[in-house]
């Protein structure tokens, strides 16, 4: 039952937001009593924490699997973006923004874990791209890794990118292209062009 509660709560939080979903809503969705939920989770913050960390570990595992497929680094970043958005339901409710606002301690823990995962993943991606000649050879790897993470994080800040004006999918597509055009060699830009044309079809 605990796993079912976690799965349903995660789905509701992603679709409706952490603030909007109450324990009553969750109990009704599951067709159980709140008492049953509280027998597994002492309060809503504990449930939110387990949902967010569970989702993080699921996405981290998926990204690890993608990185082991030995795609070229540009294809790899697009595949990771697709996988993350699929699992975050295109972030309909801006979950990270709500998490930061209403559950700052949980957000801080998650943000730290995301940075560690991102730092390792993107660093390896950049080094591989430089070795293959599709990223420029003079890149400051640590700088590019951190600025890419900072930019991706800012896309989810509704004060900067309000959802009424910017769809998250379009934002991530634009930012990924912006990032890659800044670090790619002519050969890398040809690969990027092929992917962009393929994505339009």
Tab-separated table of N, CA and C in Angstrom, residues 34-188:
chain	number	residue	atom	x	y	z
A	34	UNK	N	-7.866	8.638	5.316
A	34	UNK	CA	-6.637	9.367	5.638
A	34	UNK	C	-5.833	8.612	6.702
A	35	UNK	N	-6.544	7.913	7.564
A	35	UNK	CA	-5.874	7.160	8.623
A	35	UNK	C	-4.893	6.143	8.030
A	36	UNK	N	-5.287	5.537	6.914
A	36	UNK	CA	-4.408	4.570	6.246
A	36	UNK	C	-3.148	5.263	5.732
A	37	UNK	N	-3.324	6.442	5.160
A	37	UNK	CA	-2.158	7.196	4.668
A	37	UNK	C	-1.231	7.537	5.833
A	38	UNK	N	-1.831	8.011	6.938
A	38	UNK	CA	-1.024	8.412	8.094
A	38	UNK	C	-0.374	7.226	8.803
A	39	UNK	N	-0.818	6.020	8.498
A	39	UNK	CA	-0.147	4.851	9.073
A	39	UNK	C	1.190	4.590	8.373
A	40	UNK	N	1.358	5.183	7.194
A	40	UNK	CA	2.609	5.038	6.434
A	40	UNK	C	3.459	6.314	6.434
A	41	UNK	N	2.800	7.461	6.523
A	41	UNK	CA	3.488	8.758	6.503
A	41	UNK	C	2.927	9.628	7.616
A	42	UNK	N	3.787	10.138	8.493
A	42	UNK	CA	3.270	10.835	9.673
A	42	UNK	C	2.622	12.179	9.326
A	43	UNK	N	3.038	12.789	8.197
A	43	UNK	CA	2.436	14.063	7.793
A	43	UNK	C	2.698	14.309	6.305
A	44	UNK	N	2.135	15.389	5.804
A	44	UNK	CA	2.297	15.695	4.382
A	44	UNK	C	3.753	15.999	3.998
A	45	UNK	N	4.496	16.787	4.794
A	45	UNK	CA	5.904	17.026	4.419
A	45	UNK	C	6.714	15.738	4.254
A	46	UNK	N	6.458	14.758	5.107
A	46	UNK	CA	7.182	13.485	4.977
A	46	UNK	C	6.814	12.803	3.664
A	47	UNK	N	5.542	12.853	3.296
A	47	UNK	CA	5.087	12.277	2.038
A	47	UNK	C	5.723	13.007	0.847
A	48	UNK	N	5.723	14.332	0.905
A	48	UNK	CA	6.331	15.135	-0.165
A	48	UNK	C	7.810	14.778	-0.316
A	49	UNK	N	8.504	14.649	0.806
A	49	UNK	CA	9.933	14.320	0.763
A	49	UNK	C	10.167	12.963	0.111
A	50	UNK	N	9.395	11.966	0.504
A	50	UNK	CA	9.582	10.624	-0.069
A	50	UNK	C	9.229	10.590	-1.544
A	51	UNK	N	8.204	11.333	-1.933
A	51	UNK	CA	7.813	11.400	-3.348
A	51	UNK	C	8.912	12.045	-4.188
A	52	UNK	N	9.432	13.175	-3.716
A	52	UNK	CA	10.436	13.896	-4.503
A	52	UNK	C	11.750	13.117	-4.597
A	53	UNK	N	12.165	12.523	-3.492
A	53	UNK	CA	13.414	11.758	-3.530
A	53	UNK	C	13.246	10.480	-4.337
A	54	UNK	N	12.059	9.868	-4.249
A	54	UNK	CA	11.783	8.667	-5.049
A	54	UNK	C	11.836	8.972	-6.535
A	55	UNK	N	11.238	10.095	-6.916
A	55	UNK	CA	11.249	10.508	-8.324
A	55	UNK	C	12.677	10.848	-8.769
A	56	UNK	N	13.422	11.513	-7.882
A	56	UNK	CA	14.820	11.843	-8.213
A	56	UNK	C	15.615	10.578	-8.498
A	57	UNK	N	15.490	9.567	-7.637
A	57	UNK	CA	16.261	8.330	-7.815
A	57	UNK	C	15.842	7.595	-9.093
A	58	UNK	N	14.558	7.650	-9.415
A	58	UNK	CA	14.065	7.020	-10.643
A	58	UNK	C	14.681	7.703	-11.870
A	59	UNK	N	14.690	9.036	-11.864
A	59	UNK	CA	15.247	9.788	-12.991
A	59	UNK	C	16.768	9.607	-13.054
A	60	UNK	N	17.424	9.615	-11.895
A	60	UNK	CA	18.882	9.425	-11.855
A	60	UNK	C	19.263	8.070	-12.449
A	61	UNK	N	18.492	7.038	-12.123
A	61	UNK	CA	18.755	5.693	-12.659
A	61	UNK	C	18.576	5.684	-14.174
A	62	UNK	N	17.495	6.343	-14.644
A	62	UNK	CA	17.234	6.400	-16.079
A	62	UNK	C	18.335	7.126	-16.830
A	63	UNK	N	18.814	8.225	-16.254
A	63	UNK	CA	19.897	8.989	-16.879
A	63	UNK	C	21.176	8.147	-16.937
A	64	UNK	N	21.437	7.421	-15.869
A	64	UNK	CA	22.611	6.548	-15.823
A	64	UNK	C	22.544	5.501	-16.939
A	65	UNK	N	21.351	4.948	-17.164
A	65	UNK	CA	21.164	3.946	-18.227
A	65	UNK	C	21.387	4.566	-19.602
A	66	UNK	N	20.900	5.789	-19.807
A	66	UNK	CA	21.085	6.483	-21.090
A	66	UNK	C	22.573	6.727	-21.343
A	67	UNK	N	23.293	7.142	-20.299
A	67	UNK	CA	24.724	7.435	-20.451
A	67	UNK	C	25.533	6.177	-20.785
A	68	UNK	N	25.023	5.018	-20.415
A	68	UNK	CA	25.722	3.754	-20.702
A	68	UNK	C	25.448	3.257	-22.115
A	69	UNK	N	24.522	3.905	-22.829
A	69	UNK	CA	24.170	3.463	-24.183
A	69	UNK	C	25.205	3.901	-25.223
A	70	UNK	N	26.144	4.722	-24.830
A	70	UNK	CA	27.239	5.159	-25.699
A	70	UNK	C	26.758	5.887	-26.953
A	71	UNK	N	25.767	6.751	-26.798
A	71	UNK	CA	25.333	7.628	-27.892
A	71	UNK	C	26.361	8.743	-28.043
A	72	UNK	N	26.292	9.488	-29.156
A	72	UNK	CA	27.186	10.642	-29.205
A	72	UNK	C	26.660	11.678	-28.206
A	73	UNK	N	27.531	12.525	-27.672
A	73	UNK	CA	27.146	13.411	-26.560
A	73	UNK	C	25.957	14.329	-26.837
A	74	UNK	N	25.788	14.775	-28.072
A	74	UNK	CA	24.668	15.661	-28.389
A	74	UNK	C	23.351	14.877	-28.347
A	75	UNK	N	23.336	13.702	-28.959
A	75	UNK	CA	22.147	12.833	-28.905
A	75	UNK	C	21.823	12.473	-27.453
A	76	UNK	N	22.870	12.231	-26.670
A	76	UNK	CA	22.695	11.849	-25.276
A	76	UNK	C	21.937	12.926	-24.493
A	77	UNK	N	22.311	14.201	-24.685
A	77	UNK	CA	21.632	15.288	-23.967
A	77	UNK	C	20.160	15.392	-24.362
A	78	UNK	N	19.857	15.188	-25.641
A	78	UNK	CA	18.457	15.227	-26.080
A	78	UNK	C	17.659	14.048	-25.514
A	79	UNK	N	18.299	12.893	-25.436
A	79	UNK	CA	17.627	11.715	-24.886
A	79	UNK	C	17.353	11.911	-23.388
A	80	UNK	N	18.310	12.480	-22.669
A	80	UNK	CA	18.132	12.758	-21.240
A	80	UNK	C	16.994	13.757	-21.036
A	81	UNK	N	16.959	14.789	-21.870
A	81	UNK	CA	15.887	15.794	-21.765
A	81	UNK	C	14.519	15.142	-21.973
A	82	UNK	N	14.417	14.287	-23.005
A	82	UNK	CA	13.135	13.602	-23.279
A	82	UNK	C	12.714	12.728	-22.107
A	83	UNK	N	13.675	11.978	-21.567
A	83	UNK	CA	13.383	11.070	-20.459
A	83	UNK	C	12.930	11.836	-19.210
A	84	UNK	N	13.643	12.906	-18.893
A	84	UNK	CA	13.306	13.693	-17.697
A	84	UNK	C	11.921	14.312	-17.830
A	85	UNK	N	11.613	14.885	-18.982
A	85	UNK	CA	10.301	15.514	-19.177
A	85	UNK	C	9.180	14.494	-19.117
A	86	UNK	N	9.427	13.311	-19.653
A	86	UNK	CA	8.415	12.247	-19.617
A	86	UNK	C	8.077	11.886	-18.174
A	87	UNK	N	9.095	11.792	-17.334
A	87	UNK	CA	8.877	11.417	-15.934
A	87	UNK	C	8.370	12.568	-15.078
A	88	UNK	N	8.588	13.793	-15.526
A	88	UNK	CA	8.098	14.962	-14.787
A	88	UNK	C	6.763	15.460	-15.342
A	89	UNK	N	6.165	14.676	-16.279
A	89	UNK	CA	4.855	15.019	-16.869
A	89	UNK	C	4.879	16.407	-17.489
A	90	UNK	N	6.013	16.773	-18.099
A	90	UNK	CA	6.189	18.109	-18.678
A	90	UNK	C	6.036	19.226	-17.645
A	91	UNK	N	6.122	18.850	-16.371
A	91	UNK	CA	6.092	19.825	-15.269
A	91	UNK	C	4.898	20.788	-15.387
A	92	UNK	N	3.720	20.210	-15.517
A	92	UNK	CA	2.502	21.009	-15.703
A	92	UNK	C	2.271	22.006	-14.579
A	93	UNK	N	2.655	21.640	-13.381
A	93	UNK	CA	2.343	22.489	-12.227
A	93	UNK	C	3.577	23.193	-11.647
A	94	UNK	N	4.666	23.232	-12.395
A	94	UNK	CA	5.924	23.828	-11.904
A	94	UNK	C	6.296	23.279	-10.525
A	95	UNK	N	6.458	21.954	-10.408
A	95	UNK	CA	6.665	21.354	-9.085
A	95	UNK	C	7.873	21.869	-8.323
A	96	UNK	N	8.998	22.108	-9.017
A	96	UNK	CA	10.183	22.562	-8.282
A	96	UNK	C	9.988	23.968	-7.734
A	97	UNK	N	9.290	24.806	-8.477
A	97	UNK	CA	9.001	26.166	-8.006
A	97	UNK	C	8.131	26.102	-6.749
A	98	UNK	N	7.118	25.246	-6.770
A	98	UNK	CA	6.245	25.098	-5.596
A	98	UNK	C	7.004	24.468	-4.431
A	99	UNK	N	7.849	23.517	-4.753
A	99	UNK	CA	8.631	22.865	-3.703
A	99	UNK	C	9.513	23.894	-2.984
A	100	UNK	N	10.151	24.755	-3.760
A	100	UNK	CA	11.022	25.790	-3.189
A	100	UNK	C	10.226	26.749	-2.308
A	101	UNK	N	9.020	27.090	-2.734
A	101	UNK	CA	8.199	28.061	-2.015
A	101	UNK	C	7.584	27.489	-0.741
A	102	UNK	N	7.049	26.279	-0.824
A	102	UNK	CA	6.280	25.728	0.301
A	102	UNK	C	7.045	24.708	1.154
A	103	UNK	N	8.097	24.086	0.566
A	103	UNK	CA	8.879	23.088	1.309
A	103	UNK	C	10.370	23.354	1.068
A	104	UNK	N	10.870	24.497	1.553
A	104	UNK	CA	12.247	24.914	1.225
A	104	UNK	C	13.337	23.940	1.661
A	105	UNK	N	13.148	23.269	2.787
A	105	UNK	CA	14.183	22.329	3.243
A	105	UNK	C	14.262	21.117	2.318
A	106	UNK	N	13.093	20.625	1.907
A	106	UNK	CA	13.068	19.487	0.977
A	106	UNK	C	13.672	19.918	-0.352
A	107	UNK	N	13.330	21.128	-0.794
A	107	UNK	CA	13.871	21.656	-2.048
A	107	UNK	C	15.395	21.738	-1.983
A	108	UNK	N	15.930	22.234	-0.865
A	108	UNK	CA	17.383	22.389	-0.723
A	108	UNK	C	18.086	21.034	-0.821
A	109	UNK	N	17.511	20.006	-0.189
A	109	UNK	CA	18.081	18.653	-0.258
A	109	UNK	C	18.060	18.136	-1.684
A	110	UNK	N	16.920	18.305	-2.347
A	110	UNK	CA	16.768	17.840	-3.718
A	110	UNK	C	17.716	18.586	-4.660
A	111	UNK	N	17.800	19.896	-4.484
A	111	UNK	CA	18.648	20.732	-5.353
A	111	UNK	C	20.105	20.289	-5.258
A	112	UNK	N	20.562	19.995	-4.056
A	112	UNK	CA	21.942	19.543	-3.856
A	112	UNK	C	22.184	18.214	-4.580
A	113	UNK	N	21.218	17.297	-4.457
A	113	UNK	CA	21.345	15.995	-5.122
A	113	UNK	C	21.331	16.159	-6.645
A	114	UNK	N	20.465	17.050	-7.127
A	114	UNK	CA	20.398	17.301	-8.566
A	114	UNK	C	21.717	17.848	-9.090
A	115	UNK	N	22.313	18.763	-8.329
A	115	UNK	CA	23.567	19.360	-8.766
A	115	UNK	C	24.674	18.306	-8.842
A	116	UNK	N	24.758	17.442	-7.840
A	116	UNK	CA	25.792	16.405	-7.839
A	116	UNK	C	25.619	15.466	-9.033
A	117	UNK	N	24.366	15.072	-9.300
A	117	UNK	CA	24.091	14.206	-10.450
A	117	UNK	C	24.432	14.924	-11.751
A	118	UNK	N	23.968	16.139	-11.862
A	118	UNK	CA	24.142	16.948	-13.063
A	118	UNK	C	25.624	17.200	-13.327
A	119	UNK	N	26.345	17.554	-12.269
A	119	UNK	CA	27.773	17.882	-12.385
A	119	UNK	C	28.552	16.718	-12.985
A	120	UNK	N	28.304	15.527	-12.475
A	120	UNK	CA	29.015	14.348	-12.972
A	120	UNK	C	28.598	14.000	-14.393
A	121	UNK	N	27.297	13.993	-14.650
A	121	UNK	CA	26.755	13.612	-15.945
A	121	UNK	C	27.204	14.568	-17.054
A	122	UNK	N	27.042	15.873	-16.817
A	122	UNK	CA	27.377	16.860	-17.841
A	122	UNK	C	28.889	16.955	-18.038
A	123	UNK	N	29.630	16.837	-16.959
A	123	UNK	CA	31.097	16.869	-17.077
A	123	UNK	C	31.588	15.753	-17.991
A	124	UNK	N	31.085	14.554	-17.775
A	124	UNK	CA	31.487	13.411	-18.609
A	124	UNK	C	31.049	13.643	-20.053
A	125	UNK	N	29.841	14.181	-20.228
A	125	UNK	CA	29.321	14.465	-21.560
A	125	UNK	C	30.231	15.450	-22.304
A	126	UNK	N	30.654	16.500	-21.612
A	126	UNK	CA	31.512	17.520	-22.232
A	126	UNK	C	32.878	16.939	-22.598
A	127	UNK	N	33.471	16.202	-21.679
A	127	UNK	CA	34.782	15.609	-21.950
A	127	UNK	C	34.715	14.647	-23.139
A	128	UNK	N	33.638	13.872	-23.192
A	128	UNK	CA	33.468	12.926	-24.298
A	128	UNK	C	33.313	13.677	-25.626
A	129	UNK	N	32.519	14.763	-25.599
A	129	UNK	CA	32.319	15.558	-26.807
A	129	UNK	C	33.598	16.216	-27.288
A	130	UNK	N	34.446	16.650	-26.348
A	130	UNK	CA	35.734	17.254	-26.708
A	130	UNK	C	36.654	16.204	-27.335
A	131	UNK	N	36.658	15.018	-26.758
A	131	UNK	CA	37.484	13.923	-27.296
A	131	UNK	C	37.055	13.553	-28.714
A	132	UNK	N	35.742	13.582	-28.961
A	132	UNK	CA	35.207	13.187	-30.271
A	132	UNK	C	35.268	14.317	-31.296
A	133	UNK	N	35.663	15.515	-30.847
A	133	UNK	CA	35.790	16.628	-31.766
A	133	UNK	C	34.483	17.304	-32.133
A	134	UNK	N	33.417	17.019	-31.364
A	134	UNK	CA	32.137	17.679	-31.660
A	134	UNK	C	31.858	18.844	-30.696
A	135	UNK	N	32.663	18.929	-29.623
A	135	UNK	CA	32.663	20.110	-28.756
A	135	UNK	C	34.039	20.773	-28.888
A	136	UNK	N	34.076	22.076	-28.720
A	136	UNK	CA	35.336	22.815	-28.821
A	136	UNK	C	36.362	22.307	-27.802
A	137	UNK	N	37.607	22.274	-28.213
A	137	UNK	CA	38.657	21.710	-27.359
A	137	UNK	C	39.155	22.632	-26.266
A	138	UNK	N	38.749	23.913	-26.320
A	138	UNK	CA	39.271	24.881	-25.343
A	138	UNK	C	38.252	25.221	-24.257
A	139	UNK	N	37.267	24.371	-24.054
A	139	UNK	CA	36.212	24.659	-23.072
A	139	UNK	C	36.740	24.560	-21.640
A	140	UNK	N	36.268	25.446	-20.779
A	140	UNK	CA	36.494	25.329	-19.334
A	140	UNK	C	35.370	24.415	-18.833
A	141	UNK	N	35.699	23.150	-18.625
A	141	UNK	CA	34.679	22.126	-18.363
A	141	UNK	C	33.861	22.439	-17.107
A	142	UNK	N	34.523	22.844	-16.033
A	142	UNK	CA	33.794	23.127	-14.792
A	142	UNK	C	32.838	24.310	-14.964
A	143	UNK	N	33.291	25.342	-15.663
A	143	UNK	CA	32.440	26.507	-15.901
A	143	UNK	C	31.214	26.128	-16.727
A	144	UNK	N	31.429	25.430	-17.845
A	144	UNK	CA	30.317	25.062	-18.731
A	144	UNK	C	29.325	24.165	-17.991
A	145	UNK	N	29.838	23.233	-17.200
A	145	UNK	CA	28.963	22.341	-16.432
A	145	UNK	C	28.074	23.130	-15.480
A	146	UNK	N	28.672	24.053	-14.744
A	146	UNK	CA	27.927	24.808	-13.739
A	146	UNK	C	26.977	25.829	-14.361
A	147	UNK	N	27.389	26.470	-15.449
A	147	UNK	CA	26.517	27.469	-16.073
A	147	UNK	C	25.326	26.778	-16.733
A	148	UNK	N	25.542	25.575	-17.234
A	148	UNK	CA	24.436	24.813	-17.832
A	148	UNK	C	23.418	24.434	-16.754
A	149	UNK	N	23.910	23.980	-15.600
A	149	UNK	CA	23.008	23.629	-14.493
A	149	UNK	C	22.253	24.867	-14.009
A	150	UNK	N	22.973	25.992	-13.862
A	150	UNK	CA	22.338	27.228	-13.391
A	150	UNK	C	21.239	27.668	-14.351
A	151	UNK	N	21.513	27.553	-15.646
A	151	UNK	CA	20.518	27.938	-16.641
A	151	UNK	C	19.304	27.031	-16.614
A	152	UNK	N	19.529	25.720	-16.546
A	152	UNK	CA	18.418	24.763	-16.505
A	152	UNK	C	17.546	25.008	-15.274
A	153	UNK	N	18.190	25.321	-14.157
A	153	UNK	CA	17.454	25.587	-12.922
A	153	UNK	C	16.607	26.849	-13.058
A	154	UNK	N	17.159	27.863	-13.702
A	154	UNK	CA	16.431	29.133	-13.829
A	154	UNK	C	15.207	29.010	-14.733
A	155	UNK	N	15.199	28.047	-15.638
A	155	UNK	CA	14.044	27.847	-16.518
A	155	UNK	C	12.779	27.542	-15.708
A	156	UNK	N	12.975	26.989	-14.516
A	156	UNK	CA	11.839	26.577	-13.688
A	156	UNK	C	11.397	27.667	-12.718
A	157	UNK	N	12.051	28.816	-12.791
A	157	UNK	CA	11.699	29.948	-11.934
A	157	UNK	C	10.615	30.772	-12.627
A	158	UNK	N	9.403	30.698	-12.092
A	158	UNK	CA	8.269	31.366	-12.743
A	158	UNK	C	8.351	32.881	-12.675
A	159	UNK	N	9.190	33.409	-11.784
A	159	UNK	CA	9.382	34.858	-11.740
A	159	UNK	C	10.134	35.329	-12.985
A	160	UNK	N	10.983	34.447	-13.521
A	160	UNK	CA	11.762	34.769	-14.721
A	160	UNK	C	11.045	34.293	-15.983
A	161	UNK	N	10.512	33.070	-15.911
A	161	UNK	CA	9.826	32.481	-17.061
A	161	UNK	C	8.405	32.065	-16.672
A	162	UNK	N	7.467	33.017	-16.618
A	162	UNK	CA	6.091	32.659	-16.246
A	162	UNK	C	5.485	31.656	-17.224
A	163	UNK	N	4.788	30.652	-16.679
A	163	UNK	CA	4.206	29.594	-17.509
A	163	UNK	C	3.174	30.132	-18.493
A	164	UNK	N	2.592	31.286	-18.186
A	164	UNK	CA	1.612	31.877	-19.108
A	164	UNK	C	2.262	32.340	-20.409
A	165	UNK	N	3.584	32.553	-20.372
A	165	UNK	CA	4.316	33.019	-21.555
A	165	UNK	C	5.258	31.970	-22.128
A	166	UNK	N	5.749	31.074	-21.268
A	166	UNK	CA	6.774	30.125	-21.699
A	166	UNK	C	6.387	28.692	-21.323
A	167	UNK	N	6.199	27.856	-22.326
A	167	UNK	CA	5.944	26.432	-22.084
A	167	UNK	C	7.271	25.757	-21.752
A	168	UNK	N	7.272	24.871	-20.742
A	168	UNK	CA	8.528	24.267	-20.282
A	168	UNK	C	9.211	23.465	-21.380
A	169	UNK	N	8.452	22.786	-22.215
A	169	UNK	CA	9.059	21.990	-23.283
A	169	UNK	C	9.811	22.884	-24.266
A	170	UNK	N	9.189	23.981	-24.655
A	170	UNK	CA	9.827	24.925	-25.579
A	170	UNK	C	11.047	25.577	-24.934
A	171	UNK	N	10.929	25.912	-23.653
A	171	UNK	CA	12.060	26.505	-22.937
A	171	UNK	C	13.264	25.570	-22.930
A	172	UNK	N	13.004	24.310	-22.619
A	172	UNK	CA	14.116	23.352	-22.530
A	172	UNK	C	14.726	23.084	-23.901
A	173	UNK	N	13.892	23.024	-24.937
A	173	UNK	CA	14.408	22.858	-26.296
A	173	UNK	C	15.306	24.036	-26.676
A	174	UNK	N	14.816	25.239	-26.427
A	174	UNK	CA	15.573	26.441	-26.783
A	174	UNK	C	16.883	26.531	-26.006
A	175	UNK	N	16.815	26.190	-24.711
A	175	UNK	CA	18.016	26.306	-23.884
A	175	UNK	C	19.065	25.261	-24.274
A	176	UNK	N	18.603	24.050	-24.563
A	176	UNK	CA	19.538	22.998	-24.951
A	176	UNK	C	20.231	23.365	-26.273
A	177	UNK	N	19.462	23.892	-27.230
A	177	UNK	CA	20.054	24.324	-28.492
A	177	UNK	C	21.052	25.470	-28.249
A	178	UNK	N	20.665	26.423	-27.407
A	178	UNK	CA	21.523	27.565	-27.062
A	178	UNK	C	22.850	27.076	-26.468
A	179	UNK	N	22.759	26.124	-25.538
A	179	UNK	CA	23.939	25.541	-24.883
A	179	UNK	C	24.848	24.867	-25.911
A	180	UNK	N	24.259	24.035	-26.752
A	180	UNK	CA	25.051	23.253	-27.693
A	180	UNK	C	25.691	24.120	-28.775
A	181	UNK	N	24.977	25.143	-29.239
A	181	UNK	CA	25.566	26.024	-30.250
A	181	UNK	C	26.782	26.769	-29.686
A	182	UNK	N	26.789	26.984	-28.380
A	182	UNK	CA	27.901	27.681	-27.743
A	182	UNK	C	29.152	26.839	-27.575
A	183	UNK	N	28.986	25.507	-27.553
A	183	UNK	CA	30.149	24.654	-27.282
A	183	UNK	C	30.518	23.731	-28.445
A	184	UNK	N	29.671	23.657	-29.468
A	184	UNK	CA	29.892	22.699	-30.548
A	184	UNK	C	30.894	23.208	-31.592
A	185	UNK	N	31.593	22.268	-32.187
A	185	UNK	CA	32.443	22.535	-33.352
A	185	UNK	C	31.549	22.495	-34.597
A	186	UNK	N	32.082	22.856	-35.775
A	186	UNK	CA	31.270	22.724	-36.991
A	186	UNK	C	30.689	21.316	-37.168
A	187	UNK	N	31.474	20.293	-36.838
A	187	UNK	CA	30.980	18.912	-36.932
A	187	UNK	C	29.823	18.698	-35.954
A	188	UNK	N	29.977	19.231	-34.749
A	188	UNK	CA	28.920	19.106	-33.752
A	188	UNK	C	27.646	19.831	-34.164
